[in-house]
Amino acid sequence: MGAGMKPLLVESVTKNFGGFNALNGVTLDFEPGERRAIIGPNGAGKTTLFNVITGVLPPSAGRVVLFGRDVTRLPMHRRSALGLARTFQINTLFPKLTITENVALAVQAQTRLRYVCYRPWRAYRALTERCDALLTAWGLWDLRDARVSELSYGDQRQVEIVLAMATQPKVLLLDEPTAGLSTAETAVVTALIKQLDPSITIVLIEHDMDVALHLAERITVLHYGEKVAEGSPEEIKTNPLVAEIYLGAGLT
Ligand code: ADP
Ligand code: MG
């Protein structure tokens, strides 16, 4: 990575759904290791932004640049090979499989891309070692044989973050990782996010203003598909337009 190269750049991105602009000329850039929150009322275009960054949806206009490389037309798996990972607003775990099996699938999906020429037994040993390391590092060892469906929702959300980490991302996008969690569960997930490798660039969509203010060094506010404010937590907290948007939307 060259000096000063941005891990992620979103340039003038517009996404149109049948005449409706879910995103309208959004430009964002991110520093290596930055913690950024994206906030804004429901329907502001936050998830659409993640879909365009990851390649789930093509933008109607604009560019996405990962580590200096224009990826706007690259499929999802090519972007993940460059170090991009995400979690979803809704749970995407396999409920009938155990935690170990879910982690193994995520690790295997990545190793297939990288170590295709490994002999099977070596690939298998590498896979189990990597799974065990992840489960231990993230405090999931005791839960390894539990089925996802047996876990609390808070534990499931933690497992999703660990799965995203299984791909060893350099840029990690988290879509509302604390949605639907109790205060206690939110605290656990927030602590987990804080512990992630500081060299990873983390972009977090967050509905909970307290969590956003706590985790992020910089906050971007989207409203009706446009970037309406960006700044430090202090600047955003005292921004009258942001207060108005949040009051208007009936959020706190
Ligand atoms: P947020 O995540 O900020 O709540 P979204 O990005 O999910 O908002 O949605 C932004 C707007 O785009 C909403 O009005 C939503 O209904 C619309 N939208 C999102 N995805 C699609 C889609 N695939 N087709 C049509 N409209 C969509
Ligand atoms: Mg959303």
Short mmCIF file of C-alpha atoms and ligand atoms in Angstrom, two decimals:
data_model
loop_
_atom_site.label_atom_id
_atom_site.label_comp_id
_atom_site.label_asym_id
_atom_site.label_seq_id
_atom_site.Cartn_x
_atom_site.Cartn_y
_atom_site.Cartn_z
CA MET A 1 0.00 0.00 0.00
CA GLY A 2 1.52 3.31 -1.06
CA ALA A 3 2.00 6.13 1.42
CA GLY A 4 -1.21 8.08 1.88
CA MET A 5 -3.29 5.60 -0.08
CA LYS A 6 -6.88 5.52 1.07
CA PRO A 7 -8.22 2.08 1.94
CA LEU A 8 -11.63 3.10 0.63
CA LEU A 9 -12.95 5.93 -1.47
CA VAL A 10 -16.56 6.47 -2.55
CA GLU A 11 -16.76 9.06 -5.31
CA SER A 12 -19.97 10.86 -6.29
CA VAL A 13 -22.04 7.70 -5.94
CA THR A 14 -25.67 7.86 -7.01
CA LYS A 15 -28.02 4.89 -6.83
CA ASN A 16 -31.34 5.17 -8.54
CA PHE A 17 -34.20 2.73 -8.00
CA GLY A 18 -36.80 3.36 -10.73
CA GLY A 19 -36.65 7.15 -10.60
CA PHE A 20 -35.93 7.37 -6.86
CA ASN A 21 -32.43 8.31 -5.75
CA ALA A 22 -31.55 6.19 -2.70
CA LEU A 23 -28.07 7.75 -2.91
CA ASN A 24 -27.37 11.09 -4.50
CA GLY A 25 -23.78 12.12 -5.26
CA VAL A 26 -22.25 10.70 -2.08
CA THR A 27 -18.49 11.17 -1.67
CA LEU A 28 -16.64 9.63 1.27
CA ASP A 29 -13.03 8.81 1.99
CA PHE A 30 -11.53 6.74 4.75
CA GLU A 31 -8.13 6.66 6.45
CA PRO A 32 -6.29 3.43 7.28
CA GLY A 33 -7.44 2.15 10.67
CA GLU A 34 -10.20 4.74 10.92
CA ARG A 35 -13.37 4.07 12.93
CA ARG A 36 -16.26 5.71 11.10
CA ALA A 37 -19.94 5.67 11.88
CA ILE A 38 -22.61 6.27 9.25
CA ILE A 39 -25.83 7.48 10.81
CA GLY A 40 -29.14 8.79 9.52
CA PRO A 41 -32.86 8.02 9.72
CA ASN A 42 -34.43 4.86 8.30
CA GLY A 43 -34.39 4.95 4.52
CA ALA A 44 -31.49 7.43 4.37
CA GLY A 45 -29.54 5.10 2.06
CA LYS A 46 -27.05 3.62 4.55
CA THR A 47 -27.49 -0.05 3.62
CA THR A 48 -27.64 0.87 -0.07
CA LEU A 49 -24.24 2.55 0.38
CA PHE A 50 -22.82 -0.74 1.78
CA ASN A 51 -24.43 -2.66 -1.09
CA VAL A 52 -22.70 -0.40 -3.61
CA ILE A 53 -19.34 -0.57 -1.78
CA THR A 54 -19.42 -4.38 -1.62
CA GLY A 55 -20.75 -4.90 -5.14
CA VAL A 56 -24.20 -6.26 -4.25
CA LEU A 57 -25.60 -3.37 -6.33
CA PRO A 58 -23.95 -1.42 -9.15
CA PRO A 59 -24.09 2.36 -8.68
CA SER A 60 -26.04 4.37 -11.25
CA ALA A 61 -23.13 6.84 -11.28
CA GLY A 62 -19.86 7.30 -9.45
CA ARG A 63 -16.94 5.09 -8.41
CA VAL A 64 -15.79 2.86 -5.58
CA VAL A 65 -12.01 2.68 -5.09
CA LEU A 66 -10.36 0.11 -2.78
CA PHE A 67 -6.67 0.62 -2.01
CA GLY A 68 -6.26 2.80 -5.07
CA ARG A 69 -7.98 0.34 -7.37
CA ASP A 70 -11.27 1.14 -9.10
CA VAL A 71 -13.51 -1.80 -8.12
CA THR A 72 -16.81 -0.31 -9.33
CA ARG A 73 -17.24 -3.10 -11.86
CA LEU A 74 -15.63 -5.93 -9.90
CA PRO A 75 -17.86 -8.70 -8.49
CA MET A 76 -18.20 -9.16 -4.73
CA HIS A 77 -15.68 -12.00 -4.37
CA ARG A 78 -12.96 -9.97 -6.10
CA ARG A 79 -13.56 -7.16 -3.63
CA SER A 80 -13.33 -9.55 -0.68
CA ALA A 81 -10.06 -10.89 -2.06
CA LEU A 82 -8.79 -7.29 -1.82
CA GLY A 83 -9.64 -7.25 1.90
CA LEU A 84 -13.26 -6.08 2.11
CA ALA A 85 -15.73 -7.80 4.47
CA ARG A 86 -19.16 -6.95 5.82
CA THR A 87 -21.86 -8.03 8.21
CA PHE A 88 -25.53 -7.60 7.42
CA GLN A 89 -28.36 -5.77 9.15
CA ILE A 90 -30.16 -9.12 9.32
CA ASN A 91 -28.65 -12.31 10.69
CA THR A 92 -27.02 -14.45 7.96
CA LEU A 93 -25.73 -17.36 10.07
CA PHE A 94 -26.76 -20.98 9.40
CA PRO A 95 -29.07 -21.60 12.38
CA LYS A 96 -28.90 -25.43 12.36
CA LEU A 97 -25.11 -25.58 12.18
CA THR A 98 -22.78 -25.26 15.16
CA ILE A 99 -20.59 -22.23 15.77
CA THR A 100 -17.54 -24.23 14.66
CA GLU A 101 -19.28 -25.24 11.44
CA ASN A 102 -20.28 -21.65 10.69
CA VAL A 103 -16.72 -20.44 11.32
CA ALA A 104 -15.29 -23.30 9.22
CA LEU A 105 -17.49 -22.33 6.26
CA ALA A 106 -16.32 -18.72 6.45
CA VAL A 107 -12.65 -19.71 6.74
CA GLN A 108 -12.97 -22.27 3.95
CA ALA A 109 -14.61 -19.76 1.62
CA GLN A 110 -11.51 -17.64 2.00
CA THR A 111 -8.87 -20.40 1.87
CA ARG A 112 -10.35 -21.75 -1.36
CA LEU A 113 -9.45 -18.47 -2.96
CA ARG A 114 -5.94 -18.38 -1.58
CA TYR A 115 -4.61 -21.91 -1.25
CA VAL A 116 -6.18 -23.83 -4.11
CA CYS A 117 -3.04 -25.91 -4.68
CA TYR A 118 -2.75 -27.20 -1.08
CA ARG A 119 -3.03 -30.95 -0.61
CA PRO A 120 -6.36 -31.82 1.05
CA TRP A 121 -4.88 -32.97 4.39
CA ARG A 122 -2.79 -29.82 4.70
CA ALA A 123 -5.73 -27.66 3.77
CA TYR A 124 -7.84 -29.48 6.35
CA ARG A 125 -5.26 -29.04 9.12
CA ALA A 126 -4.83 -25.38 8.25
CA LEU A 127 -8.61 -24.98 8.33
CA THR A 128 -9.11 -26.56 11.76
CA GLU A 129 -6.16 -24.64 13.22
CA ARG A 130 -7.50 -21.37 11.92
CA CYS A 131 -11.01 -22.13 13.24
CA ASP A 132 -9.69 -23.09 16.68
CA ALA A 133 -7.58 -19.91 16.80
CA LEU A 134 -10.57 -17.73 15.90
CA LEU A 135 -12.88 -19.43 18.39
CA THR A 136 -10.33 -19.08 21.18
CA ALA A 137 -9.36 -15.51 20.36
CA TRP A 138 -12.98 -14.36 20.34
CA GLY A 139 -14.11 -16.16 23.48
CA LEU A 140 -16.33 -18.60 21.58
CA TRP A 141 -14.47 -21.80 22.49
CA ASP A 142 -17.00 -22.86 25.11
CA LEU A 143 -19.84 -22.28 22.65
CA ARG A 144 -18.13 -24.07 19.74
CA ASP A 145 -20.47 -27.08 19.64
CA ALA A 146 -23.68 -25.13 20.23
CA ARG A 147 -26.02 -24.64 17.31
CA VAL A 148 -26.55 -21.02 16.27
CA SER A 149 -30.28 -21.39 17.00
CA GLU A 150 -29.44 -22.13 20.65
CA LEU A 151 -27.54 -18.86 21.13
CA SER A 152 -28.95 -15.59 22.37
CA TYR A 153 -29.41 -12.94 19.69
CA GLY A 154 -26.53 -10.96 21.21
CA ASP A 155 -24.18 -13.96 20.93
CA GLN A 156 -25.30 -14.51 17.34
CA ARG A 157 -24.39 -10.95 16.40
CA GLN A 158 -20.95 -11.46 17.93
CA VAL A 159 -20.47 -14.64 15.91
CA GLU A 160 -21.30 -12.70 12.74
CA ILE A 161 -18.52 -10.20 13.45
CA VAL A 162 -16.08 -13.05 14.13
CA LEU A 163 -17.09 -14.67 10.81
CA ALA A 164 -16.34 -11.44 8.99
CA MET A 165 -12.95 -11.38 10.78
CA ALA A 166 -12.29 -14.94 9.54
CA THR A 167 -11.55 -13.47 6.12
CA GLN A 168 -8.82 -11.24 7.63
CA PRO A 169 -10.28 -8.05 6.20
CA LYS A 170 -8.51 -4.71 5.91
CA VAL A 171 -11.82 -2.87 5.57
CA LEU A 172 -14.77 -4.10 7.63
CA LEU A 173 -18.32 -2.83 7.10
CA LEU A 174 -20.78 -3.49 9.95
CA ASP A 175 -24.46 -2.85 9.25
CA GLU A 176 -26.24 -2.08 12.53
CA PRO A 177 -24.31 -4.60 14.64
CA THR A 178 -26.29 -3.64 17.76
CA ALA A 179 -29.78 -3.60 16.21
CA GLY A 180 -32.26 -5.48 18.35
CA LEU A 181 -29.86 -5.95 21.25
CA SER A 182 -30.48 -5.24 24.91
CA THR A 183 -28.36 -2.60 26.67
CA ALA A 184 -26.14 -5.31 28.17
CA GLU A 185 -25.70 -7.10 24.82
CA THR A 186 -24.98 -3.78 23.10
CA ALA A 187 -22.17 -3.18 25.60
CA VAL A 188 -20.64 -6.60 24.83
CA VAL A 189 -20.77 -6.11 21.06
CA THR A 190 -19.41 -2.56 21.39
CA ALA A 191 -16.49 -3.91 23.46
CA LEU A 192 -15.83 -6.59 20.82
CA ILE A 193 -15.70 -3.95 18.06
CA LYS A 194 -13.32 -1.85 20.18
CA GLN A 195 -10.97 -4.84 20.47
CA LEU A 196 -10.62 -5.37 16.72
CA ASP A 197 -7.17 -4.88 15.20
CA PRO A 198 -6.60 -1.09 15.07
CA SER A 199 -5.09 -1.33 11.58
CA ILE A 200 -8.48 -2.40 10.16
CA THR A 201 -10.64 0.38 8.75
CA ILE A 202 -14.08 -0.05 10.28
CA VAL A 203 -17.23 1.52 8.87
CA LEU A 204 -20.24 1.05 11.06
CA ILE A 205 -23.87 1.84 10.33
CA GLU A 206 -25.39 2.60 13.69
CA HIS A 207 -28.90 3.54 14.71
CA ASP A 208 -27.87 4.10 18.32
CA MET A 209 -26.32 7.57 18.55
CA ASP A 210 -24.59 6.71 21.85
CA VAL A 211 -22.84 3.71 20.30
CA ALA A 212 -21.83 5.78 17.26
CA LEU A 213 -20.44 8.56 19.45
CA HIS A 214 -18.60 6.01 21.60
CA LEU A 215 -16.99 3.96 18.81
CA ALA A 216 -16.31 6.39 16.00
CA GLU A 217 -13.60 8.97 15.50
CA ARG A 218 -15.61 10.46 12.69
CA ILE A 219 -19.29 10.41 11.87
CA THR A 220 -21.03 10.84 8.52
CA VAL A 221 -24.73 11.72 8.47
CA LEU A 222 -26.87 10.62 5.52
CA HIS A 223 -30.32 12.05 4.93
CA TYR A 224 -32.49 11.29 1.88
CA GLY A 225 -29.47 9.77 0.12
CA GLU A 226 -27.22 12.77 0.64
CA LYS A 227 -24.30 13.44 2.94
CA VAL A 228 -25.55 16.31 5.09
CA ALA A 229 -22.87 16.41 7.78
CA GLU A 230 -19.52 14.91 8.66
CA GLY A 231 -17.24 15.50 11.60
CA SER A 232 -15.96 14.44 14.98
CA PRO A 233 -18.46 13.04 17.51
CA GLU A 234 -18.35 16.42 19.27
CA GLU A 235 -19.15 18.32 16.06
CA ILE A 236 -21.99 15.97 15.17
CA LYS A 237 -23.45 16.07 18.68
CA THR A 238 -23.66 19.86 18.54
CA ASN A 239 -24.70 20.14 14.88
CA PRO A 240 -28.18 21.77 14.80
CA LEU A 241 -29.11 20.19 11.45
CA VAL A 242 -28.37 16.71 12.84
CA ALA A 243 -30.47 17.42 15.91
CA GLU A 244 -33.30 18.56 13.67
CA ILE A 245 -33.11 15.46 11.46
CA TYR A 246 -33.12 13.15 14.45
CA LEU A 247 -35.94 14.99 16.20
CA GLY A 248 -37.90 15.14 12.95
CA ALA A 249 -37.51 11.40 12.49
CA GLY A 250 -38.66 10.78 16.04
CA LEU A 251 -35.33 9.22 17.02
CA THR A 252 -33.22 10.07 20.03
P1 ADP B 1 -31.23 2.69 5.43
O1 ADP B 1 -30.31 1.52 5.51
O2 ADP B 1 -30.55 4.01 5.63
O3 ADP B 1 -32.40 2.55 6.37
P2 ADP B 1 -31.71 1.76 2.72
O4 ADP B 1 -30.40 1.97 2.05
O5 ADP B 1 -32.05 0.37 3.11
O6 ADP B 1 -31.86 2.76 3.96
O7 ADP B 1 -32.87 2.27 1.77
C1 ADP B 1 -32.84 3.57 1.20
C2 ADP B 1 -34.05 3.74 0.30
O8 ADP B 1 -33.87 2.94 -0.88
C3 ADP B 1 -35.34 3.28 0.94
O9 ADP B 1 -36.36 4.15 0.53
C4 ADP B 1 -35.54 1.90 0.36
O10 ADP B 1 -36.90 1.56 0.30
C5 ADP B 1 -34.94 2.03 -1.01
N1 ADP B 1 -34.35 0.76 -1.48
C6 ADP B 1 -33.35 0.09 -0.91
N2 ADP B 1 -33.04 -1.02 -1.59
C7 ADP B 1 -33.88 -1.04 -2.67
C8 ADP B 1 -34.07 -1.94 -3.77
N3 ADP B 1 -33.30 -3.03 -3.92
N4 ADP B 1 -35.05 -1.63 -4.65
C9 ADP B 1 -35.81 -0.53 -4.51
N5 ADP B 1 -35.68 0.36 -3.50
C10 ADP B 1 -34.74 0.10 -2.58
MG MG B 2 -30.24 -0.18 6.65
#
